[in-house]
PDB file of C-alpha atoms in Angstrom:
ATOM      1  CA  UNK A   1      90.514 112.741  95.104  1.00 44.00           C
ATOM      2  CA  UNK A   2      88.686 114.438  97.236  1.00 44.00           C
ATOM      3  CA  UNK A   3      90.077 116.740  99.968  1.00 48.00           C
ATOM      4  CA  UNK A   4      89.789 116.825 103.784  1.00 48.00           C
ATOM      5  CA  UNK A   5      87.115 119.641 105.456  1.00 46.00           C
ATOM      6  CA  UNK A   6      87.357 122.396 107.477  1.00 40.00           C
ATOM      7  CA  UNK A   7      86.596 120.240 110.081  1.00 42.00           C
ATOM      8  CA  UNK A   8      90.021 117.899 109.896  1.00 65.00           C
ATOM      9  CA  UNK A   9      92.475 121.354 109.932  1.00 82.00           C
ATOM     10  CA  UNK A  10      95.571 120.144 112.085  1.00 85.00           C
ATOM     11  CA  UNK A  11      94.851 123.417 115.370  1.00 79.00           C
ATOM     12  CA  UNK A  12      91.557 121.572 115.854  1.00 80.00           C
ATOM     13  CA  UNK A  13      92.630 117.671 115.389  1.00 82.00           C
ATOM     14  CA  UNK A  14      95.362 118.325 118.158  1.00 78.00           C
ATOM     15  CA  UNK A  15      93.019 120.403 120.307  1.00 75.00           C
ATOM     16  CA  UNK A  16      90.576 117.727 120.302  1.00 72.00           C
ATOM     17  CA  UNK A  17      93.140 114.657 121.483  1.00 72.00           C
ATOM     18  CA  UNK A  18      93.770 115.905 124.743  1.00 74.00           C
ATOM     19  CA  UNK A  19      97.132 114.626 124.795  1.00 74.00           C
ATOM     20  CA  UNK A  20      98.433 114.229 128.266  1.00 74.00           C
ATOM     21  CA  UNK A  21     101.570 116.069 129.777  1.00 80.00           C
ATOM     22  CA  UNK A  22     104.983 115.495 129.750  1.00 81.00           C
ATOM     23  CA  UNK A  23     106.157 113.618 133.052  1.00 85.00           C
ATOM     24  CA  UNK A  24     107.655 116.706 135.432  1.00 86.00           C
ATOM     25  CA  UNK A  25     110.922 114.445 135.276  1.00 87.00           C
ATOM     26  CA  UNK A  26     111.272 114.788 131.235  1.00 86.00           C
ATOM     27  CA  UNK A  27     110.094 118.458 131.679  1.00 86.00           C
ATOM     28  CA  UNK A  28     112.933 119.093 134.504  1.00 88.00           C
ATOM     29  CA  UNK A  29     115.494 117.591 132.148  1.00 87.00           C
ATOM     30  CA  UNK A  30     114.681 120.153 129.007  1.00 84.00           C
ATOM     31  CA  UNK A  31     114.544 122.822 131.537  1.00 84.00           C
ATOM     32  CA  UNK A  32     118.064 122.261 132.829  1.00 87.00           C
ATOM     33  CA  UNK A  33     119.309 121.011 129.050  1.00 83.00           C
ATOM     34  CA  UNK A  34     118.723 125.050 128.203  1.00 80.00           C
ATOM     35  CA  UNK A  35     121.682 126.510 130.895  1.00 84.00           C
ATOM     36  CA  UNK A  36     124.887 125.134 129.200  1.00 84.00           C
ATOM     37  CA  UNK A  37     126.197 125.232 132.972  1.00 89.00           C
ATOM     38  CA  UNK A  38     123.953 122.767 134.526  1.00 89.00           C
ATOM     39  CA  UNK A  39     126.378 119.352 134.954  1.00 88.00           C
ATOM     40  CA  UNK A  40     126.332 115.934 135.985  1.00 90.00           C
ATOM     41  CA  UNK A  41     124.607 116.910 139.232  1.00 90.00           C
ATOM     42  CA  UNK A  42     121.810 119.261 138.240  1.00 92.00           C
ATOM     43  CA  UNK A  43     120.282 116.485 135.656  1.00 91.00           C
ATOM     44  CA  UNK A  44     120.756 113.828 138.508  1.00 91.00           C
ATOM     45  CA  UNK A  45     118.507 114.812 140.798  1.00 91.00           C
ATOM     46  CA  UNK A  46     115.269 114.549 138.805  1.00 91.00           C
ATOM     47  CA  UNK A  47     116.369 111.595 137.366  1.00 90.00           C
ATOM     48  CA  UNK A  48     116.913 110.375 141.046  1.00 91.00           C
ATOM     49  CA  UNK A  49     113.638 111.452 141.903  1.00 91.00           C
ATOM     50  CA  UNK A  50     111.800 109.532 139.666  1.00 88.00           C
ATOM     51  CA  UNK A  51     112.382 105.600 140.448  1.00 88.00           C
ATOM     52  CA  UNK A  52     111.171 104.480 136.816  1.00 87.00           C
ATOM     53  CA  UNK A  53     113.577 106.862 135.206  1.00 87.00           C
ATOM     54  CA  UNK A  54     116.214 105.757 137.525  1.00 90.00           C
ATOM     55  CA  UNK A  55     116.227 102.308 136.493  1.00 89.00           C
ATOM     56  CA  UNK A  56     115.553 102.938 132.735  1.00 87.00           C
ATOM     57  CA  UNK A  57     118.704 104.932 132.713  1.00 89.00           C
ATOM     58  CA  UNK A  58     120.855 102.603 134.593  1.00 90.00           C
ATOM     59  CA  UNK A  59     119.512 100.105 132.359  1.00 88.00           C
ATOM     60  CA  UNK A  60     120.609 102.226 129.371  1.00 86.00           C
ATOM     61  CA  UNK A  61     124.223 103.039 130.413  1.00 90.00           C
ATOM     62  CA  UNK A  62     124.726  99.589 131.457  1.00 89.00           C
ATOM     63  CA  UNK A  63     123.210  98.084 128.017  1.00 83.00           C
ATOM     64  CA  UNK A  64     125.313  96.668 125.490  1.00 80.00           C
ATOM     65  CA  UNK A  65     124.868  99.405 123.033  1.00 80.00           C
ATOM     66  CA  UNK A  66     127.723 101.343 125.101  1.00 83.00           C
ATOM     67  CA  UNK A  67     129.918  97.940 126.406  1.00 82.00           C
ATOM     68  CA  UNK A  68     131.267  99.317 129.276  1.00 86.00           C
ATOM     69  CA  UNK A  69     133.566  97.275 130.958  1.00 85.00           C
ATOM     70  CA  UNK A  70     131.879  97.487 134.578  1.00 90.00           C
ATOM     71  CA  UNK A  71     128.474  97.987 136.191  1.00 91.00           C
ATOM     72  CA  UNK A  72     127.626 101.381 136.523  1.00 91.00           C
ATOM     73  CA  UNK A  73     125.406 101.860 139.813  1.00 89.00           C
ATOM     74  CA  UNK A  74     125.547 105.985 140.206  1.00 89.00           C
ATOM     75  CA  UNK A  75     123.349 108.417 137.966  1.00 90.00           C
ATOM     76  CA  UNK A  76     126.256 111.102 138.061  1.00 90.00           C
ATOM     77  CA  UNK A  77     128.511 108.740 136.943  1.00 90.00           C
ATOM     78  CA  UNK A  78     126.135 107.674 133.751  1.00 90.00           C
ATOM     79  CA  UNK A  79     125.466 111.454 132.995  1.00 91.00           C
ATOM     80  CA  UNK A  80     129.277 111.721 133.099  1.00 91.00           C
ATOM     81  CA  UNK A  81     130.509 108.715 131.313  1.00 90.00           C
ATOM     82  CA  UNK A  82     127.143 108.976 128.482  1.00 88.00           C
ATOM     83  CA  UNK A  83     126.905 113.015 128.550  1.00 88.00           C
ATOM     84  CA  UNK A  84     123.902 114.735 129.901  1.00 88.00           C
ATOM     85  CA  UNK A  85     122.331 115.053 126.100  1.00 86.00           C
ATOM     86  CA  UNK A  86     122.406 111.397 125.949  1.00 86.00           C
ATOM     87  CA  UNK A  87     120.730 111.200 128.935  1.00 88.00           C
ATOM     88  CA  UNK A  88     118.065 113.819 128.589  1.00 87.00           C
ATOM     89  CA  UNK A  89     117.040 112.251 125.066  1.00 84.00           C
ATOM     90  CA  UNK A  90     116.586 108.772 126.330  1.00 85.00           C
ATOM     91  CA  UNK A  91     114.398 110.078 129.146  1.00 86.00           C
ATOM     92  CA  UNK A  92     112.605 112.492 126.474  1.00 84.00           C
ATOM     93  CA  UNK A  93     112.241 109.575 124.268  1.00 83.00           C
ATOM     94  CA  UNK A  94     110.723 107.168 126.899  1.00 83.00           C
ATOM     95  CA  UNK A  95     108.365 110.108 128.037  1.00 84.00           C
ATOM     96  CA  UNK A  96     106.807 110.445 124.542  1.00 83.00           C
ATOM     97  CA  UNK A  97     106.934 106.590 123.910  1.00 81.00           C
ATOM     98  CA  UNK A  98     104.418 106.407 127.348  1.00 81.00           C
ATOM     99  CA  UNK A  99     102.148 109.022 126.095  1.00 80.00           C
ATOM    100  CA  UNK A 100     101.739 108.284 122.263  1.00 81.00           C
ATOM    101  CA  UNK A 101      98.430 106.219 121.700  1.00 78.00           C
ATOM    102  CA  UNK A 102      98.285 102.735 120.018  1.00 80.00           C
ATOM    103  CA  UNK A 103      95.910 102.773 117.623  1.00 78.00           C
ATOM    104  CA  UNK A 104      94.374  99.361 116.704  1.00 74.00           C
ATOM    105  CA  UNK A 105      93.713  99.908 113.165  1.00 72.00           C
ATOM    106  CA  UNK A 106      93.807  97.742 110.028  1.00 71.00           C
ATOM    107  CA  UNK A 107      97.610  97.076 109.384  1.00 68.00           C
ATOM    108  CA  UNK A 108      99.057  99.883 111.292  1.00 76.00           C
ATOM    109  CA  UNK A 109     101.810  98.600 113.636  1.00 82.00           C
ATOM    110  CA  UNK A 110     103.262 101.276 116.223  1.00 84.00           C
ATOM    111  CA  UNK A 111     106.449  98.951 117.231  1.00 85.00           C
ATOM    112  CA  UNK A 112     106.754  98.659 113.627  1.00 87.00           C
ATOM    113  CA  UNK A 113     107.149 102.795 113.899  1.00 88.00           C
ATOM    114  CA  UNK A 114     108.796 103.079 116.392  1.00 89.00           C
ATOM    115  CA  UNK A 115     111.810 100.592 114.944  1.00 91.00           C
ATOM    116  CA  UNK A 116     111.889 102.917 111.721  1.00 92.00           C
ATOM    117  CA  UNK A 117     112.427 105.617 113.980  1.00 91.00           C
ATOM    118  CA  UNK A 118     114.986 103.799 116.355  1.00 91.00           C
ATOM    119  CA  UNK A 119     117.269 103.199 112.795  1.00 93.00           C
ATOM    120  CA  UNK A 120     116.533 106.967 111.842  1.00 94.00           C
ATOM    121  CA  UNK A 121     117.552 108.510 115.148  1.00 92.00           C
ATOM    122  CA  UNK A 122     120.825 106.392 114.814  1.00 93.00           C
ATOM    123  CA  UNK A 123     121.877 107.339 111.138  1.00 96.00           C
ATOM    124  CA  UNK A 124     121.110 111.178 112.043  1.00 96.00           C
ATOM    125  CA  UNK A 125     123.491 110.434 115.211  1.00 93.00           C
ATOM    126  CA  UNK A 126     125.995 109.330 113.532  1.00 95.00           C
ATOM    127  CA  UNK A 127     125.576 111.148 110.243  1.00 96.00           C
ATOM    128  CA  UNK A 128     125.832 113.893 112.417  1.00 95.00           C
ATOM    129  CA  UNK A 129     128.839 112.927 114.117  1.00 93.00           C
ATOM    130  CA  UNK A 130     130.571 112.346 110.516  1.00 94.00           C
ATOM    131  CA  UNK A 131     130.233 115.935 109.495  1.00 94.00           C
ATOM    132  CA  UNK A 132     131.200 117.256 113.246  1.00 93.00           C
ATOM    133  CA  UNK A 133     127.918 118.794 114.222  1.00 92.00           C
ATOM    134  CA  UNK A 134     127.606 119.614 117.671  1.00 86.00           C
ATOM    135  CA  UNK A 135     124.257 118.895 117.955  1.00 84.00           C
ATOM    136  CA  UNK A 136     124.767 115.101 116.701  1.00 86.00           C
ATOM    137  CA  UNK A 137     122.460 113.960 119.880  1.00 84.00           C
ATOM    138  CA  UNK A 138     119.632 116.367 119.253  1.00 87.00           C
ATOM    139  CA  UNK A 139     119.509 114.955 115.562  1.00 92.00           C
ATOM    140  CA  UNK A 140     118.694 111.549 117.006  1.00 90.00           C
ATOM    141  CA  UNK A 141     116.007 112.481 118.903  1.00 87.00           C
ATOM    142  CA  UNK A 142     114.212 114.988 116.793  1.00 90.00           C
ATOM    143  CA  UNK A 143     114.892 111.847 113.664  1.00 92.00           C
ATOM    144  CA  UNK A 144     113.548 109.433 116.555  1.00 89.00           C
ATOM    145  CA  UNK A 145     110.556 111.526 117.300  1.00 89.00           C
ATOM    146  CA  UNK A 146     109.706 112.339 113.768  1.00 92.00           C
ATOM    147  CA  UNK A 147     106.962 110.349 113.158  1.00 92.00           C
ATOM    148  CA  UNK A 148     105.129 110.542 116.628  1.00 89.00           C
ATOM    149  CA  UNK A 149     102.093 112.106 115.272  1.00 90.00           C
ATOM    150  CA  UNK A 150     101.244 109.551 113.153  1.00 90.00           C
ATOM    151  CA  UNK A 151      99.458 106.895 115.604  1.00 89.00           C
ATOM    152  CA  UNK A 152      97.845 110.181 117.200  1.00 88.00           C
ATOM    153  CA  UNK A 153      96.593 111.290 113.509  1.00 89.00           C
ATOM    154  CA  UNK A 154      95.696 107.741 113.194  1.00 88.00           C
ATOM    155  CA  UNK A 155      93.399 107.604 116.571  1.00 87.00           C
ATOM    156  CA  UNK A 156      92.070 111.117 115.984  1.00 86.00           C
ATOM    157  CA  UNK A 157      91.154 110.652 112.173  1.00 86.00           C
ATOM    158  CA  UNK A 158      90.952 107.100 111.325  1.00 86.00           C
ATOM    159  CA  UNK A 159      88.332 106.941 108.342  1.00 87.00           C
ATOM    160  CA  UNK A 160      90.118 109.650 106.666  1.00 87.00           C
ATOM    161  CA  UNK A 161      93.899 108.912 107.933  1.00 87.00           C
ATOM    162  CA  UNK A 162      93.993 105.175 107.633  1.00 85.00           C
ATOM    163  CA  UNK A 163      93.620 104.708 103.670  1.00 87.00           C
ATOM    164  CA  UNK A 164      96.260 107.368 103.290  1.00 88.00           C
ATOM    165  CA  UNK A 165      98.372 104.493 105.146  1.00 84.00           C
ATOM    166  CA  UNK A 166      96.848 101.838 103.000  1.00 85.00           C
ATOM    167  CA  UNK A 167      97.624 104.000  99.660  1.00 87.00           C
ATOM    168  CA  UNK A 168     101.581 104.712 101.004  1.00 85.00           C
ATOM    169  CA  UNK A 169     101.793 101.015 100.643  1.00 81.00           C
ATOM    170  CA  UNK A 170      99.901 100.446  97.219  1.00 82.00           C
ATOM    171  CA  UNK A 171     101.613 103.286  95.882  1.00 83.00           C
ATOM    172  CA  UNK A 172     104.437 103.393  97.114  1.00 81.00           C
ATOM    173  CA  UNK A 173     104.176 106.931  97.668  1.00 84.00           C
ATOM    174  CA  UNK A 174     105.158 109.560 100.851  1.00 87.00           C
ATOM    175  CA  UNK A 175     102.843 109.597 103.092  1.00 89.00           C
ATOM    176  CA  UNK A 176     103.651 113.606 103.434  1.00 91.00           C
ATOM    177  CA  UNK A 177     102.505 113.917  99.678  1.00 91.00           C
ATOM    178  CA  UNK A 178      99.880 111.974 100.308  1.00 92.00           C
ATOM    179  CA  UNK A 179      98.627 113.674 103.868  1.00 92.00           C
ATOM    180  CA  UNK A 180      99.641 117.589 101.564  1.00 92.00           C
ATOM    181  CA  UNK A 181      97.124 116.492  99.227  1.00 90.00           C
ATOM    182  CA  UNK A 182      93.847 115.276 101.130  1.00 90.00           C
ATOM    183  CA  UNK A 183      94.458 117.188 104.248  1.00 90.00           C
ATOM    184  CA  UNK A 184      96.655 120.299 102.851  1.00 91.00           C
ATOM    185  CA  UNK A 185      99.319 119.367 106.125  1.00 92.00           C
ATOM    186  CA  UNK A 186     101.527 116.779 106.712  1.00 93.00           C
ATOM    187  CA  UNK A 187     102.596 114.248 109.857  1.00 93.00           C
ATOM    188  CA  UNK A 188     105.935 116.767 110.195  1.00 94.00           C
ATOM    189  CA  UNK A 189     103.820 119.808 110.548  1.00 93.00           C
ATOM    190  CA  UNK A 190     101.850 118.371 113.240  1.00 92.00           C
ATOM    191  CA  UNK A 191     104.961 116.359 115.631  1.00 92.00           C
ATOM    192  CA  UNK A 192     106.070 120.264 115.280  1.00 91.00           C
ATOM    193  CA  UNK A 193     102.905 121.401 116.796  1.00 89.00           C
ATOM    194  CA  UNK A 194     103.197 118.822 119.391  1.00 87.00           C
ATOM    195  CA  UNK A 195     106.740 119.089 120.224  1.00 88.00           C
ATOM    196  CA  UNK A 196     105.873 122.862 121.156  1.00 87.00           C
ATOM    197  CA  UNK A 197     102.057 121.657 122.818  1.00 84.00           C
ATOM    198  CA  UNK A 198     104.927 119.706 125.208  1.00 84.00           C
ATOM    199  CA  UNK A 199     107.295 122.868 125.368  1.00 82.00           C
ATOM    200  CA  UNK A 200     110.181 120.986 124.102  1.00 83.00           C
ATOM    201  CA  UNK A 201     112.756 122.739 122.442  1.00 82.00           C
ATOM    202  CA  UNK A 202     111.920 125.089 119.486  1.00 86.00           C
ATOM    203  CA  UNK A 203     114.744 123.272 117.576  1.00 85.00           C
ATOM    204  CA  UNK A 204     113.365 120.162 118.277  1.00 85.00           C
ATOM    205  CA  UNK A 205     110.142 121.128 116.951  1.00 90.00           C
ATOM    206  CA  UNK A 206     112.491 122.974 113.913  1.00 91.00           C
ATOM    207  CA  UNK A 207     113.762 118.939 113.218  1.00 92.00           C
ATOM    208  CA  UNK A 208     110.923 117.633 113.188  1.00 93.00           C
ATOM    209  CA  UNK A 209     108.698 119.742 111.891  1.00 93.00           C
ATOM    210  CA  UNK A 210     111.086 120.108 108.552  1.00 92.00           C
ATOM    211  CA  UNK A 211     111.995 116.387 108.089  1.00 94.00           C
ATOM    212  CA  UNK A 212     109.712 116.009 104.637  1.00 93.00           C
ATOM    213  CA  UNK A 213     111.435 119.278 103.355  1.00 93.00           C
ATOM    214  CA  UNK A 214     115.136 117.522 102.438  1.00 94.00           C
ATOM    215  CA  UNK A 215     115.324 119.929  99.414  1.00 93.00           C
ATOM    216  CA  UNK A 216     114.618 123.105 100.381  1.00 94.00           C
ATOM    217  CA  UNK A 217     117.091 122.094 103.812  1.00 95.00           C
ATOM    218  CA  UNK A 218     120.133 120.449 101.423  1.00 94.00           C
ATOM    219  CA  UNK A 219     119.717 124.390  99.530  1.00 93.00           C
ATOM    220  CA  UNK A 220     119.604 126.400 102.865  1.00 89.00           C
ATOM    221  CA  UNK A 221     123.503 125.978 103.465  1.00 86.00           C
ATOM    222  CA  UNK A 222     125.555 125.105 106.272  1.00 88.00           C
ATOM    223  CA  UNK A 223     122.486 126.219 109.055  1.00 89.00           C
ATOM    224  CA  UNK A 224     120.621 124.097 108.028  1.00 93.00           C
ATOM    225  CA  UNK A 225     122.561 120.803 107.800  1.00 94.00           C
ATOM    226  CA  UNK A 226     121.540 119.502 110.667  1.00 94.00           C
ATOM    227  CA  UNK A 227     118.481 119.505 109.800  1.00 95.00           C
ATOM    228  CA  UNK A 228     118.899 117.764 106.468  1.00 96.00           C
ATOM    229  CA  UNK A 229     120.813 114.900 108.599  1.00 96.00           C
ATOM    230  CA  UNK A 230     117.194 114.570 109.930  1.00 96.00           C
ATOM    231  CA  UNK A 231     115.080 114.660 106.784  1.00 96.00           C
ATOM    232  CA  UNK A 232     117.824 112.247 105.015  1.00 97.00           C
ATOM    233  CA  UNK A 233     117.324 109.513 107.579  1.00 96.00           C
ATOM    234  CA  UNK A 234     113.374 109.895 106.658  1.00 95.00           C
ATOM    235  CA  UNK A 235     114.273 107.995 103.155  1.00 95.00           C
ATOM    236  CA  UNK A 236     115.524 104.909 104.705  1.00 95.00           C
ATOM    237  CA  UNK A 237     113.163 102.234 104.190  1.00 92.00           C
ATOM    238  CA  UNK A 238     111.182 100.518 106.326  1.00 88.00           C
ATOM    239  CA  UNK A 239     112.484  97.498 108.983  1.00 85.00           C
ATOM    240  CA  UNK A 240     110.617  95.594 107.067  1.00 77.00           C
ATOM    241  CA  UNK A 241     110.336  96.200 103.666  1.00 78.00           C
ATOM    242  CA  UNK A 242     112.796  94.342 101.330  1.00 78.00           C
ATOM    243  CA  UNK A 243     112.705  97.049  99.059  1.00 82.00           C
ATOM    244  CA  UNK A 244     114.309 100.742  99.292  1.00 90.00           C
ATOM    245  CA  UNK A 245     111.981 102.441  97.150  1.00 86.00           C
ATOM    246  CA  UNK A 246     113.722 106.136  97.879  1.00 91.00           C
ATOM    247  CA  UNK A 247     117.268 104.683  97.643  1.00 93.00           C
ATOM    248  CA  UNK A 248     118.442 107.398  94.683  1.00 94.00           C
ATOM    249  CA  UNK A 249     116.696 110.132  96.322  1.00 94.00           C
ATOM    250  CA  UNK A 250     118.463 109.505 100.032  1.00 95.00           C
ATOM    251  CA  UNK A 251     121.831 108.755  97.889  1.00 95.00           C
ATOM    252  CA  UNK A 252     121.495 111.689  96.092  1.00 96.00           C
ATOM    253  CA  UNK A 253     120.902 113.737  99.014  1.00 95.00           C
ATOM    254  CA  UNK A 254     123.587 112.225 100.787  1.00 96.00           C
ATOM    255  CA  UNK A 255     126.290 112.664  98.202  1.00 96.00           C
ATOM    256  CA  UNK A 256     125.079 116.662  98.589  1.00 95.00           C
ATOM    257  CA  UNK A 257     125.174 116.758 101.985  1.00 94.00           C
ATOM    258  CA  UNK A 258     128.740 115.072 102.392  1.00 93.00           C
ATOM    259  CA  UNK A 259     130.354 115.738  99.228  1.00 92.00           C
ATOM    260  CA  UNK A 260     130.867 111.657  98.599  1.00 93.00           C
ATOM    261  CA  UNK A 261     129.254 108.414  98.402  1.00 93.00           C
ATOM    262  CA  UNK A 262     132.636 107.050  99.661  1.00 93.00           C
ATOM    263  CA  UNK A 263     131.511 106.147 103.425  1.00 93.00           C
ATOM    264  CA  UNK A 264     127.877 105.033 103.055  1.00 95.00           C
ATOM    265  CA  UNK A 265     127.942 101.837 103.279  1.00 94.00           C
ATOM    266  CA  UNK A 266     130.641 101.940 106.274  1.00 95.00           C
ATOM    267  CA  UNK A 267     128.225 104.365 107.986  1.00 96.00           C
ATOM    268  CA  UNK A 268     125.156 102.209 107.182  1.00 96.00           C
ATOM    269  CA  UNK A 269     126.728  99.106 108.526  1.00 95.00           C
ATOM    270  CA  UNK A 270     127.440 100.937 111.759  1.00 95.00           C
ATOM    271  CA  UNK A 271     123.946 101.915 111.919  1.00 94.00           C
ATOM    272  CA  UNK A 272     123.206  98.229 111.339  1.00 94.00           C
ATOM    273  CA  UNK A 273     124.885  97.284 114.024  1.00 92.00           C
ATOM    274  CA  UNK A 274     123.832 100.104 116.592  1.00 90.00           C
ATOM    275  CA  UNK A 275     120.276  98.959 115.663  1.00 90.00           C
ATOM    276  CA  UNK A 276     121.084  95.856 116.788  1.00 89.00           C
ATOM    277  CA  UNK A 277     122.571  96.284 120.339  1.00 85.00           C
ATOM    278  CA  UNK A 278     119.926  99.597 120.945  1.00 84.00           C
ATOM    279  CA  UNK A 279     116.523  97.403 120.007  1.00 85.00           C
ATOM    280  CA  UNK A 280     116.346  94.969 122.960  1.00 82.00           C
ATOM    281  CA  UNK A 281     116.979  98.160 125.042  1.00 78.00           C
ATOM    282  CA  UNK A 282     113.699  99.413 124.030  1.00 78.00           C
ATOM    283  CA  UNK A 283     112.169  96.302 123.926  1.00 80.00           C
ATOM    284  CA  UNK A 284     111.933  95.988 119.714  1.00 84.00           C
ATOM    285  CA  UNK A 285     112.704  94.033 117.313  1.00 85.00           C
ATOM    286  CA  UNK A 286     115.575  94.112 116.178  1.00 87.00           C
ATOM    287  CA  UNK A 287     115.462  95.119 112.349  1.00 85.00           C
ATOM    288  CA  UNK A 288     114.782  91.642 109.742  1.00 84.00           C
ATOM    289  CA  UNK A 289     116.474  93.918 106.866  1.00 85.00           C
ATOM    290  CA  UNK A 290     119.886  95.216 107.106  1.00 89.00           C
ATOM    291  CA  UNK A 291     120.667  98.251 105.508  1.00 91.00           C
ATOM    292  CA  UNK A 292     123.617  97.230 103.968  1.00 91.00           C
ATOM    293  CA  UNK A 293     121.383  94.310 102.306  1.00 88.00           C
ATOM    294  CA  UNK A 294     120.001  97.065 100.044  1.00 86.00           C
ATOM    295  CA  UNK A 295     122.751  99.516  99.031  1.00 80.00           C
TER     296      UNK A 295
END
């Protein structure tokens, strides 16, 4: 096989794409996530400010993914009823949805992607949640924003990117392995570099930067659990692949990471189901293959 050249190393692919900037809203929102005593009313005004934000998040509240029993019309209310983290990484989600190209290229599909990463976000949510991190909405977005280098790679490199895509099928192989072997980086390595290229977070850029490292996390302890909530939900398969071809490994990790097997499939099945009611939202499919199909 041979390897990628000086000329494809990850500072100078990302230099060279030029990727535009975050909206100021999305910016705003990270700036005021950092002061835990911002509320309800800091993070309203730039949402306020900004009329497409406005109505994505009303949308959003008022979807069926949370059922509330009445309308809600008031962005203060939303930010108190959902919780300001909720909020922040919808709108941080959206922002990065606008900006990430769509490469038309052979099979590649980026709703396709961005459904994978929908049903990650949502197991590392909830995963989260089931072993009482705090940080259960940060998981979801750094699981849902794990893979947003790839259509950029995709764009930037496509002779040398697209039959590494081609070969994850044929193969059934990572596509980090494959990416570590001809390029000597991975897709993780570079959503890191972007996520700090955008000034998000640096423990955004930690989740998503790590999310092909699930062994090395599951042996770094209770710090770094989190994390492994993130690079877990990177094993589930495809939308659309009937197959789980990295079912032992993600069961395996699980069972380390929780101690038991015993609530999988209960946990699955709610992902399932949060899949279903959060894909319209976003205007995706929603997934053809259930998880609990496959377990």
């Amino acid at each position: 096989m041979t390897t990628a050249t000086a000329t494809t190393k990850l500072s100078e692919v990302l230099t060279a794409a030029q990727l535009p900037a975050l909206p100021q809203s999305a910016i705003t929102l990270l700036q005021l996530s950092q002061d835990p005593n911002n509320g309800p009313a800091e993070f309203a005004r730039p949402i306020e400010a900004d009329p497409g934000l406005l109505g994505q998040v009303l949308k959003f509240v008022n979807s069926a993914y949370f059922g509330f029993s009445r309308e809600i019309a008031s962005v203060q209310q939303a930010l108190t009823l959902v919780g300001v983290r909720a909020i922040t990484n919808f709108a941080l989600w959206s922002a990065v949805f606008s900006l990430v190209p769509n490469p038309k290229f052979g099979a590649f599909d980026l709703k396709g992607l961005w459904q994978d990463s929908l049903r990650r976000g949502l197991f590392a949510r909830l995963l989260g949640r089931q072993l009482k991190l705090r940080e259960a909405e940060d998981l979801f977005a750094g699981a849902l924003l794990q893979d947003m280098a790839i259509p950029l790679l995709l764009k930037e490199l496509p002779e040398q990117y697209a039959p590494l895509l081609e070969r994850r099928i044929s193969e059934n192989a990572r596509l980090s392995s494959l990416e570590k072997e001809f390029f000597g980086w991975d897709h993780a390595e570079a959503a890191g570099v972007l996520a700090r290229k955008w000034n998000l977070p640096e423990e955004f850029a930690g989740l998503m930067e790590n999310h092909t490292q699930l062994d090395q996390l599951l042996a770094g302890g209770e710090t770094l659990r989190g994390r492994a909530c993130v690079a877990l939900a990177s094993l589930l398969p495809s939308c659309n692949d009937p197959n789980w071809n990295e079912k032992d490994l993600f069961v395996a990790g699980y069972r380390q990471l929780v101690g038991s097997t015993d609530d999988l499939k209960s946990l699955l099945q709610d992902v399932d189901e949060s899949a279903e009611k959060f894909a319209p939202l976003l205007k995706l499919p929603v997934p053809q293959v259930k998880l609990t199909n496959l377990v």
